[in-house]
Amino acid sequence: LLGYLRAQRWFRGKARSASSAFVVDSVPLTRGSERFALAFVRVEYTDGHETYLLPVGFAAGQAFERLSRKHPESIFARLTVTQGEGAEEGGLYDASSSDAFALLAMVRSGQPLQGRAGTVAGSIVTDDPSALPDDATEVKSGTFDQTNSVVVFGEKLLLKLVRLVEHGLQAEAEIGRALTAQGTQTQVPKLLFTLEYHDRKNPPATLALGSQFVPNRGDAWALSLEWLDTFYEKLLTPEAQRLGVGDDAPRFTFGASETVPPALVALASPYFRLVEQLADRTAELHLALLALGERDPAFRPEPFTILYQQSIYQSARGVLGRTFELLRKQAPYMAEERRALVTRLLARERDVDHRLRTVTSPLIDVVRVRIHGDLHLGQVLFTGDDFVIIDLEGEPARPIHERRYKRCVLRDVAGMIRSFQYAAESTLRRGRERPEDMPRLRGWGASLAAWIGRSYTQRYLARLGDVPLVPRDPDETRRLLLVYLLEKCVYEIGYELNNRPDWVGIPLRGIRE
């Protein structure tokens, strides 16, 4: 069981030392003659424990043979079941898709199901019964999420199974319910129902969310890679030479009076327009979250205070210290070019700290509200002519209560700006370009990403209008945004060192810029 969990993308404990995994509760489900169960699997680590949701099915005979051929990766135990003198050869498997209709039937019935230690109950949010699909609908696994599992019912419903069981209010469920109650039309999918686990010792835990399925052409990350591919191809054509494209890309310096260089406009104008549309949707989401505060105290805006500004710095400073210590330990083992980049950055740790410290004073006249919390290009669907923002559960690495904290909306803006930088670099890592072209392409790609980020921010601020979500003083807005960008880069360094060491150059260059 532990080996199976470790192989799943949604398992969070890959970097921790686990000693065992065992079922602490199970809730039976049925659909016709088929039997399933929602198993709650507790994983014990040397430094704590976690509980995961694992939908379990049993298949035998020809059904098990078909499963073994089509989805061998879903099987985690082969076994023989004896009953009287008879025996069945089969196996237990992850039934995420198979038991989706059984879950839906339970939600429709309104009847909770009892386990050994707790109960599972569904709660319908929508007032439109036709929004829930019938049993004739095709079911398939989705590809939108990595930290959870997604099941799609035709083009009607998207069911997200929340794999890590965390007790307490889940941000996405809370926001979805509030927006539904307010009737606000925002660029997020409508929440239709939730599924929760209740026991006697803890607050409820959200196990699943059912939301309106949004027909789409993929996410904004894939769309960006497509446009950046086209941009890089154009850079190497005679047309680029006529536009004056040379080896040195136009430098971006965060100045207030800069305009986009004509060459970039000519080579990437459609992408600029799409980014501005994305900025509109981001601002509309934040305005909707602000409006929720008029009727719900959980969403009421709160002003910045000097104490809160100091807490921003102290949190960022703690991450900075841990990250730079990790850099010092790993630098001797890095390739020469990357080691030189790290050495130059380590020598400027005080400069980074000083920039982060600028958030502590004077008092910034702005409010903090509920935000997306983990906004990047992969959290946005492209419908073909518009954008829809998904996964409002916050940053998965944070504890569930912290994902409900009120923060400045510029944190989301900084996350998207950094995502543009990652997209520009990621496109070049697919091995399609000649090595001799890479320095020129990388310089122009970084320049385009910076200008795209600026266009996104300018359009976002214009769409917000005169609301206190950002400081009224442009200099204060710039100061706060730069702190959030720097904080994000520092976080990215730690993430890349632990997960993708070859990518650490991206946030290192981000800090330098």
Coordinates of C-alpha atoms in Angstrom, one line a residue:
L1 CA 0.0 0.0 0.0
L2 CA 2.8 2.4 0.9
G3 CA 4.6 1.6 -2.3
Y4 CA 1.5 2.3 -4.4
L5 CA 1.0 5.7 -2.6
R6 CA 4.6 6.7 -3.2
A7 CA 4.2 6.2 -7.0
Q8 CA 1.2 8.6 -7.3
R9 CA 1.6 12.2 -8.4
W10 CA -0.8 13.4 -5.7
F11 CA 1.2 11.8 -2.8
R12 CA 2.8 14.7 -0.9
G13 CA 5.3 12.7 1.3
K14 CA 7.8 11.6 -1.3
A15 CA 10.6 13.5 0.4
R16 CA 9.8 12.2 3.9
S17 CA 10.8 9.0 5.6
A18 CA 7.6 6.8 5.9
S19 CA 7.5 3.7 8.1
S20 CA 4.0 2.3 7.4
A21 CA 0.6 2.8 5.8
F22 CA -2.7 1.4 7.1
V23 CA -6.4 1.8 6.7
V24 CA -8.0 3.8 9.7
D25 CA -11.5 3.9 8.3
S26 CA -13.5 2.7 5.3
V27 CA -17.0 3.7 4.0
P28 CA -18.7 1.1 1.7
L29 CA -20.3 2.2 -1.5
T30 CA -22.4 0.1 -3.9
R31 CA -23.6 0.5 -7.5
G32 CA -25.7 -2.4 -8.8
S33 CA -23.7 -5.5 -8.1
E34 CA -20.4 -3.6 -7.9
R35 CA -18.9 -2.9 -4.5
F36 CA -16.5 -0.1 -3.6
A37 CA -15.2 1.6 -0.5
L38 CA -13.7 4.9 0.4
A39 CA -10.6 4.0 2.3
F40 CA -8.8 6.4 4.6
V41 CA -5.1 5.5 4.6
R42 CA -2.9 6.8 7.4
V43 CA 0.8 7.2 6.5
E44 CA 3.2 7.3 9.4
Y45 CA 6.4 9.3 9.0
T46 CA 9.3 9.7 11.4
D47 CA 8.2 13.3 11.9
G48 CA 4.4 13.0 11.9
H49 CA 1.6 11.5 9.8
E50 CA -0.9 12.2 7.0
T51 CA -4.2 10.6 5.9
Y52 CA -5.1 10.0 2.2
L53 CA -8.4 9.2 0.5
L54 CA -8.2 6.0 -1.6
P55 CA -11.3 4.9 -3.4
V56 CA -11.0 1.1 -3.6
G57 CA -12.7 -1.5 -5.9
F58 CA -12.4 -5.3 -6.1
A59 CA -12.3 -7.0 -9.5
A60 CA -12.2 -10.7 -10.3
G61 CA -12.3 -13.0 -13.3
Q62 CA -12.6 -11.4 -16.7
A63 CA -13.1 -8.0 -15.2
F64 CA -9.7 -8.2 -13.4
E65 CA -8.1 -9.4 -16.6
R66 CA -9.4 -6.4 -18.5
L67 CA -8.2 -4.1 -15.8
S68 CA -4.8 -5.7 -15.8
R69 CA -4.5 -5.1 -19.5
K70 CA -5.9 -1.5 -19.7
H71 CA -5.0 0.0 -16.3
P72 CA -2.3 -2.1 -14.6
E73 CA -1.0 1.0 -12.8
S74 CA -4.3 1.2 -10.8
I75 CA -3.9 -2.2 -9.2
F76 CA -2.2 -2.2 -5.7
A77 CA -3.0 -5.7 -4.4
R78 CA -3.6 -9.1 -6.0
L79 CA -5.5 -11.5 -3.8
T80 CA -7.7 -14.6 -3.6
V81 CA -11.1 -14.3 -1.9
T82 CA -12.5 -17.5 -0.5
Q83 CA -16.1 -18.0 0.3
G84 CA -17.1 -21.5 1.5
E85 CA -15.4 -23.9 -0.9
G86 CA -15.2 -21.3 -3.7
A87 CA -12.4 -18.9 -4.5
E88 CA -12.0 -15.9 -6.7
E89 CA -8.7 -14.6 -8.1
G90 CA -8.6 -10.9 -8.4
G91 CA -7.3 -7.7 -7.0
L92 CA -7.9 -4.3 -5.3
Y93 CA -7.5 -1.2 -7.4
D94 CA -7.8 2.6 -7.2
A95 CA -11.5 3.1 -8.2
S96 CA -11.4 6.8 -8.7
S97 CA -13.3 6.7 -12.0
S98 CA -15.2 3.5 -11.4
D99 CA -17.0 4.6 -8.2
A100 CA -17.7 8.2 -9.4
F101 CA -21.4 7.4 -10.1
A102 CA -21.7 5.7 -6.7
L103 CA -20.5 8.9 -5.1
L104 CA -22.9 11.0 -7.3
A105 CA -25.8 8.7 -6.3
M106 CA -25.0 9.3 -2.6
V107 CA -24.9 13.1 -3.1
R108 CA -28.3 13.0 -4.9
S109 CA -29.9 10.8 -2.2
G110 CA -28.8 13.1 0.6
Q111 CA -28.2 10.1 2.8
P112 CA -24.8 9.9 4.6
L113 CA -22.8 6.7 4.6
Q114 CA -21.4 5.2 7.8
G115 CA -17.9 4.0 8.2
R116 CA -16.1 2.5 11.2
A117 CA -15.1 5.8 12.7
G118 CA -17.0 8.5 10.8
T119 CA -19.5 9.3 8.1
V120 CA -19.4 10.6 4.5
A121 CA -22.1 13.1 3.5
G122 CA -22.8 15.0 0.3
S123 CA -24.1 18.6 0.2
I124 CA -25.7 20.0 -3.0
V125 CA -24.9 23.7 -3.6
T126 CA -26.6 24.3 -6.9
D127 CA -30.4 24.8 -7.1
D128 CA -30.5 23.3 -10.6
P129 CA -31.1 19.5 -10.5
S130 CA -30.3 19.1 -14.2
A131 CA -26.7 20.2 -13.5
L132 CA -25.9 16.7 -12.1
P133 CA -25.4 14.2 -14.9
D134 CA -27.3 10.9 -15.2
D135 CA -25.9 7.3 -15.4
A136 CA -25.7 7.4 -19.2
T137 CA -23.0 10.0 -19.1
E138 CA -19.5 9.0 -20.2
V139 CA -16.9 9.1 -17.4
K140 CA -13.1 9.6 -17.8
S141 CA -10.2 10.7 -15.8
G142 CA -9.2 14.3 -16.2
T143 CA -5.7 15.8 -16.5
F144 CA -6.2 19.2 -14.9
D145 CA -4.8 18.5 -11.4
Q146 CA -1.6 17.0 -10.0
T147 CA -2.1 17.3 -6.2
N148 CA -5.6 15.7 -6.4
S149 CA -7.5 13.5 -8.9
V150 CA -10.1 14.7 -11.4
V151 CA -13.0 12.7 -13.0
V152 CA -15.0 14.3 -15.8
F153 CA -18.7 13.4 -16.5
G154 CA -19.1 14.0 -20.3
E155 CA -19.1 17.8 -20.7
K156 CA -21.2 18.5 -17.7
L157 CA -19.5 17.9 -14.4
L158 CA -15.9 17.9 -13.1
L159 CA -15.4 15.9 -9.9
K160 CA -12.2 16.7 -7.9
L161 CA -11.2 14.1 -5.3
V162 CA -9.1 15.8 -2.6
R163 CA -6.6 13.1 -1.9
L164 CA -4.9 14.5 1.3
V165 CA -7.6 14.5 4.0
E166 CA -7.3 17.7 6.0
H167 CA -9.9 18.7 8.7
G168 CA -11.1 22.2 8.5
L169 CA -12.7 24.6 6.0
Q170 CA -11.3 24.1 2.6
A171 CA -10.7 27.3 0.7
E172 CA -12.1 26.3 -2.7
A173 CA -15.3 24.8 -1.2
E174 CA -15.8 27.9 1.0
I175 CA -15.2 30.4 -1.9
G176 CA -17.4 28.4 -4.3
R177 CA -20.3 28.3 -1.8
A178 CA -20.0 32.0 -1.1
L179 CA -19.9 33.0 -4.8
T180 CA -22.9 30.7 -5.5
A181 CA -24.9 32.3 -2.6
Q182 CA -24.1 35.8 -3.8
G183 CA -25.0 34.9 -7.4
T184 CA -21.9 36.7 -8.6
Q185 CA -20.9 35.8 -12.2
T186 CA -17.1 35.4 -12.1
Q187 CA -14.6 33.7 -14.4
V188 CA -14.5 30.5 -12.2
P189 CA -16.5 27.3 -12.6
K190 CA -19.7 27.1 -10.6
L191 CA -19.6 24.8 -7.6
L192 CA -22.4 22.2 -7.7
F193 CA -21.8 20.0 -4.6
T194 CA -19.3 19.0 -2.0
L195 CA -18.5 15.7 -0.2
E196 CA -17.3 15.8 3.4
Y197 CA -16.0 13.3 6.0
H198 CA -17.3 13.8 9.6
D199 CA -16.1 12.2 12.8
R200 CA -16.5 13.0 16.5
K201 CA -13.0 14.4 17.1
N202 CA -12.4 16.9 14.3
P203 CA -14.0 19.5 12.1
P204 CA -15.3 18.1 8.7
A205 CA -12.8 17.3 6.0
T206 CA -13.6 18.1 2.3
L207 CA -13.2 14.9 0.2
A208 CA -14.5 16.0 -3.1
L209 CA -16.0 19.0 -5.0
G210 CA -18.3 18.8 -8.0
S211 CA -18.2 21.8 -10.3
Q212 CA -19.5 22.8 -13.7
F213 CA -17.3 21.4 -16.5
V214 CA -15.8 24.1 -18.7
P215 CA -15.2 23.0 -22.3
N216 CA -11.6 24.1 -23.1
R217 CA -8.6 23.8 -25.3
G218 CA -6.2 23.2 -22.5
D219 CA -4.6 25.5 -19.9
A220 CA -3.0 28.9 -20.3
W221 CA 0.4 27.3 -19.8
A222 CA 0.1 25.1 -22.9
L223 CA -1.3 28.2 -24.8
S224 CA 1.7 30.2 -23.8
L225 CA 4.2 27.6 -24.9
E226 CA 2.5 27.5 -28.2
W227 CA 2.8 31.3 -28.7
L228 CA 6.3 31.4 -27.4
D229 CA 7.3 28.6 -29.9
T230 CA 6.0 30.9 -32.7
F231 CA 7.9 33.9 -31.2
Y232 CA 11.2 32.0 -31.1
E233 CA 10.7 30.8 -34.7
K234 CA 10.1 34.4 -35.9
L235 CA 13.2 35.6 -34.1
L236 CA 15.3 33.5 -36.5
T237 CA 13.6 34.7 -39.7
P238 CA 14.6 37.6 -42.2
E239 CA 11.5 39.4 -40.9
A240 CA 13.1 39.7 -37.5
Q241 CA 16.2 41.1 -39.1
R242 CA 14.2 43.8 -40.8
L243 CA 12.7 44.7 -37.5
G244 CA 16.1 45.3 -36.1
V245 CA 16.3 42.2 -33.9
G246 CA 19.9 41.6 -32.9
D247 CA 21.8 39.5 -30.4
D248 CA 21.0 41.9 -27.5
A249 CA 17.4 42.0 -26.3
P250 CA 15.8 45.2 -25.1
R251 CA 16.4 45.5 -21.4
F252 CA 13.5 45.8 -18.9
T253 CA 14.0 47.9 -15.8
F254 CA 10.6 48.2 -14.1
G255 CA 10.5 51.9 -15.0
A256 CA 7.1 53.6 -15.0
S257 CA 7.5 55.4 -18.3
E258 CA 8.7 52.5 -20.5
T259 CA 6.8 51.3 -23.5
V260 CA 7.0 47.9 -25.2
P261 CA 9.7 47.8 -27.8
P262 CA 8.2 47.9 -31.3
A263 CA 10.1 44.7 -32.3
L264 CA 8.4 42.7 -29.5
V265 CA 5.0 44.2 -30.4
A266 CA 5.4 43.1 -34.1
L267 CA 6.6 39.6 -33.2
A268 CA 4.2 38.8 -30.4
S269 CA 1.2 41.1 -30.6
P270 CA -1.5 38.4 -30.4
Y271 CA 0.0 37.1 -27.2
F272 CA 0.0 40.5 -25.6
R273 CA -3.7 40.8 -26.3
L274 CA -4.4 37.4 -24.7
V275 CA -2.4 38.3 -21.7
E276 CA -4.4 41.5 -21.2
Q277 CA -7.6 39.4 -21.4
L278 CA -6.2 37.2 -18.7
A279 CA -5.4 40.2 -16.6
D280 CA -9.1 41.3 -16.9
R281 CA -10.3 37.9 -15.6
T282 CA -7.8 38.0 -12.7
A283 CA -9.0 41.5 -11.6
E284 CA -12.6 40.4 -11.9
L285 CA -12.0 37.4 -9.6
H286 CA -10.4 39.7 -7.0
L287 CA -13.2 42.2 -7.3
A288 CA -15.7 39.3 -6.7
L289 CA -13.8 38.2 -3.6
L290 CA -13.8 41.7 -2.3
A291 CA -17.5 42.0 -2.8
L292 CA -18.1 38.9 -0.7
G293 CA -16.9 40.8 2.3
E294 CA -20.1 43.0 2.2
R295 CA -22.2 40.0 3.5
D296 CA -19.8 37.5 4.9
P297 CA -17.3 38.3 7.8
A298 CA -15.0 35.5 6.6
F299 CA -14.3 37.6 3.5
R300 CA -14.4 41.1 5.0
P301 CA -11.3 43.1 3.9
E302 CA -8.7 44.0 6.6
P303 CA -6.3 46.9 6.4
F304 CA -2.5 46.5 6.4
T305 CA -0.9 47.3 9.7
I306 CA 2.8 47.8 10.6
L307 CA 2.6 44.5 12.5
Y308 CA 1.3 42.7 9.5
Q309 CA 3.9 44.2 7.2
Q310 CA 6.6 43.1 9.6
S311 CA 5.2 39.6 9.6
I312 CA 5.5 39.6 5.8
Y313 CA 9.2 40.4 6.1
Q314 CA 9.8 37.9 9.0
S315 CA 8.2 35.1 7.0
A316 CA 10.2 35.9 3.8
R317 CA 13.4 36.3 5.8
G318 CA 13.0 32.8 7.3
V319 CA 12.6 31.3 3.9
L320 CA 15.5 33.3 2.6
G321 CA 17.8 32.0 5.4
R322 CA 16.9 28.4 4.8
T323 CA 17.1 28.7 1.1
F324 CA 20.5 30.4 1.0
E325 CA 21.9 27.8 3.5
L326 CA 20.7 25.1 1.1
L327 CA 22.4 26.9 -1.8
R328 CA 25.7 27.0 0.2
K329 CA 25.6 23.3 0.8
Q330 CA 24.8 22.3 -2.8
A331 CA 26.9 24.9 -4.7
P332 CA 30.1 22.8 -4.6
Y333 CA 28.4 20.0 -6.5
M334 CA 26.9 22.3 -9.3
A335 CA 28.1 22.7 -12.8
E336 CA 30.6 25.6 -13.2
E337 CA 28.3 28.1 -14.9
R338 CA 25.5 27.6 -12.3
R339 CA 28.0 27.6 -9.4
A340 CA 29.2 31.0 -10.6
L341 CA 25.6 32.3 -10.7
V342 CA 25.0 31.0 -7.1
T343 CA 28.3 32.4 -5.8
R344 CA 27.4 35.9 -7.1
L345 CA 23.9 35.6 -5.5
L346 CA 25.2 34.4 -2.1
A347 CA 27.5 37.4 -2.0
R348 CA 24.4 39.6 -2.2
E349 CA 22.3 38.0 0.5
R350 CA 22.2 41.3 2.4
D351 CA 20.9 43.1 -0.6
V352 CA 18.1 40.6 -1.0
D353 CA 17.3 41.0 2.7
H354 CA 17.3 44.7 2.4
R355 CA 14.9 44.7 -0.5
L356 CA 12.5 42.4 1.5
R357 CA 12.8 44.7 4.5
T358 CA 11.4 47.6 2.6
V359 CA 7.9 46.2 3.2
T360 CA 8.1 46.9 7.0
S361 CA 7.6 50.6 6.8
P362 CA 6.1 53.1 6.3
L363 CA 2.5 51.9 6.6
I364 CA 1.0 50.9 3.3
D365 CA -2.6 52.1 2.6
V366 CA -4.1 48.9 1.2
V367 CA -6.4 46.1 2.3
R368 CA -5.9 42.4 2.3
V369 CA -8.6 40.0 1.1
R370 CA -9.1 36.3 0.2
I371 CA -7.1 35.6 -3.0
H372 CA -6.5 32.6 -5.2
G373 CA -3.2 31.8 -3.4
D374 CA -1.5 29.7 -6.1
L375 CA -2.1 31.6 -9.3
H376 CA -0.1 30.7 -12.4
L377 CA -0.7 29.8 -16.0
G378 CA -1.5 26.2 -15.2
Q379 CA -4.4 27.3 -13.0
V380 CA -6.2 28.9 -16.0
L381 CA -8.2 27.2 -18.7
F382 CA -8.4 28.6 -22.2
T383 CA -11.9 28.1 -23.8
G384 CA -10.8 29.3 -27.3
D385 CA -11.9 32.9 -26.8
D386 CA -11.7 33.5 -23.0
F387 CA -10.1 32.3 -19.8
V388 CA -11.5 30.6 -16.7
I389 CA -9.6 30.4 -13.4
I390 CA -9.6 27.1 -11.5
D391 CA -8.3 25.5 -8.3
L392 CA -8.9 28.1 -5.7
E393 CA -7.8 25.9 -2.9
G394 CA -4.6 27.9 -2.3
E395 CA -1.0 26.7 -2.2
P396 CA -1.0 23.0 -1.5
A397 CA 2.2 23.1 0.6
R398 CA 0.6 25.4 3.2
P399 CA -1.5 24.1 6.1
I400 CA -5.2 24.2 5.3
H401 CA -5.9 27.1 7.7
E402 CA -3.2 29.3 6.2
R403 CA -4.8 28.9 2.8
R404 CA -7.7 31.0 4.1
Y405 CA -5.6 33.9 5.2
K406 CA -6.3 37.3 3.8
R407 CA -3.5 38.6 1.7
C408 CA -2.7 41.3 -0.8
V409 CA -3.9 40.6 -4.3
L410 CA -0.4 41.5 -5.6
R411 CA 0.7 38.1 -4.4
D412 CA -1.4 36.5 -7.1
V413 CA -0.1 39.0 -9.7
A414 CA 3.5 38.2 -8.7
G415 CA 2.7 34.5 -9.2
M416 CA 1.5 35.0 -12.7
I417 CA 4.4 37.3 -13.6
R418 CA 6.8 34.5 -12.5
S419 CA 4.8 32.0 -14.5
F420 CA 5.5 34.0 -17.7
Q421 CA 9.2 33.8 -17.0
Y422 CA 9.0 30.1 -16.5
A423 CA 7.1 29.6 -19.7
A424 CA 9.7 31.5 -21.7
E425 CA 12.5 29.3 -20.4
S426 CA 10.5 26.1 -20.5
T427 CA 9.8 26.5 -24.2
L428 CA 13.5 26.5 -24.9
R429 CA 14.1 23.4 -22.9
R430 CA 12.3 21.1 -25.3
G431 CA 15.3 20.7 -27.5
R432 CA 14.0 22.1 -30.7
E433 CA 16.5 25.0 -31.2
R434 CA 20.1 24.9 -32.3
P435 CA 22.6 25.4 -29.5
E436 CA 24.2 28.3 -31.3
D437 CA 20.9 30.2 -31.3
M438 CA 20.2 29.6 -27.6
P439 CA 21.9 32.7 -26.1
R440 CA 20.0 35.0 -28.4
L441 CA 16.7 33.3 -27.9
R442 CA 17.0 33.1 -24.2
G443 CA 17.8 36.8 -23.9
W444 CA 14.8 37.8 -26.1
G445 CA 12.6 35.3 -24.4
A446 CA 13.4 36.7 -20.9
S447 CA 12.8 40.2 -22.3
L448 CA 9.4 39.3 -23.8
A449 CA 8.4 37.6 -20.5
A450 CA 9.2 40.7 -18.6
W451 CA 7.3 43.0 -20.9
I452 CA 4.4 40.6 -20.9
G453 CA 4.4 40.7 -17.1
R454 CA 4.3 44.5 -17.3
S455 CA 1.4 44.5 -19.7
Y456 CA -0.5 42.0 -17.6
T457 CA 0.1 44.2 -14.5
Q458 CA -0.9 47.5 -16.1
R459 CA -4.1 46.0 -17.6
Y460 CA -4.9 44.4 -14.2
L461 CA -4.5 47.7 -12.3
A462 CA -6.6 49.5 -14.9
R463 CA -9.4 46.9 -14.6
L464 CA -9.4 47.1 -10.8
G465 CA -10.2 50.8 -11.0
D466 CA -10.5 52.9 -7.8
V467 CA -10.7 50.2 -5.1
P468 CA -8.3 49.7 -2.1
L469 CA -7.0 46.3 -3.3
V470 CA -3.7 47.9 -4.3
P471 CA -2.1 51.1 -3.0
R472 CA -3.2 54.3 -4.6
D473 CA 0.4 55.5 -4.7
P474 CA 2.0 53.8 -7.8
D475 CA 5.4 53.8 -6.0
E476 CA 4.0 51.9 -3.1
T477 CA 2.4 49.4 -5.5
R478 CA 5.7 48.9 -7.2
R479 CA 7.5 48.5 -3.9
L480 CA 5.1 45.9 -2.7
L481 CA 5.0 44.0 -6.0
L482 CA 8.8 43.8 -6.1
V483 CA 8.8 42.3 -2.5
Y484 CA 6.3 39.7 -3.5
L485 CA 8.3 38.9 -6.7
L486 CA 11.5 38.5 -4.8
E487 CA 9.8 36.4 -2.1
K488 CA 8.4 34.1 -4.9
C489 CA 11.9 33.7 -6.5
V490 CA 13.4 32.7 -3.2
Y491 CA 10.7 30.1 -2.7
E492 CA 11.3 28.8 -6.2
I493 CA 15.0 28.3 -5.5
G494 CA 14.2 26.0 -2.6
Y495 CA 11.5 24.1 -4.6
E496 CA 13.9 23.6 -7.6
L497 CA 16.8 22.5 -5.5
N498 CA 14.6 19.8 -4.0
N499 CA 12.7 18.7 -7.1
R500 CA 14.3 19.9 -10.3
P501 CA 17.9 21.0 -9.7
D502 CA 18.5 21.7 -13.4
W503 CA 15.8 24.4 -13.3
V504 CA 17.3 26.4 -10.4
G505 CA 18.9 28.9 -12.9
I506 CA 15.4 30.3 -13.6
P507 CA 14.7 31.7 -10.1
L508 CA 18.4 32.6 -9.7
R509 CA 18.2 34.9 -12.7
G510 CA 14.8 36.1 -11.5
I511 CA 16.4 37.4 -8.3
R512 CA 19.3 39.0 -10.2
E513 CA 16.8 40.9 -12.4

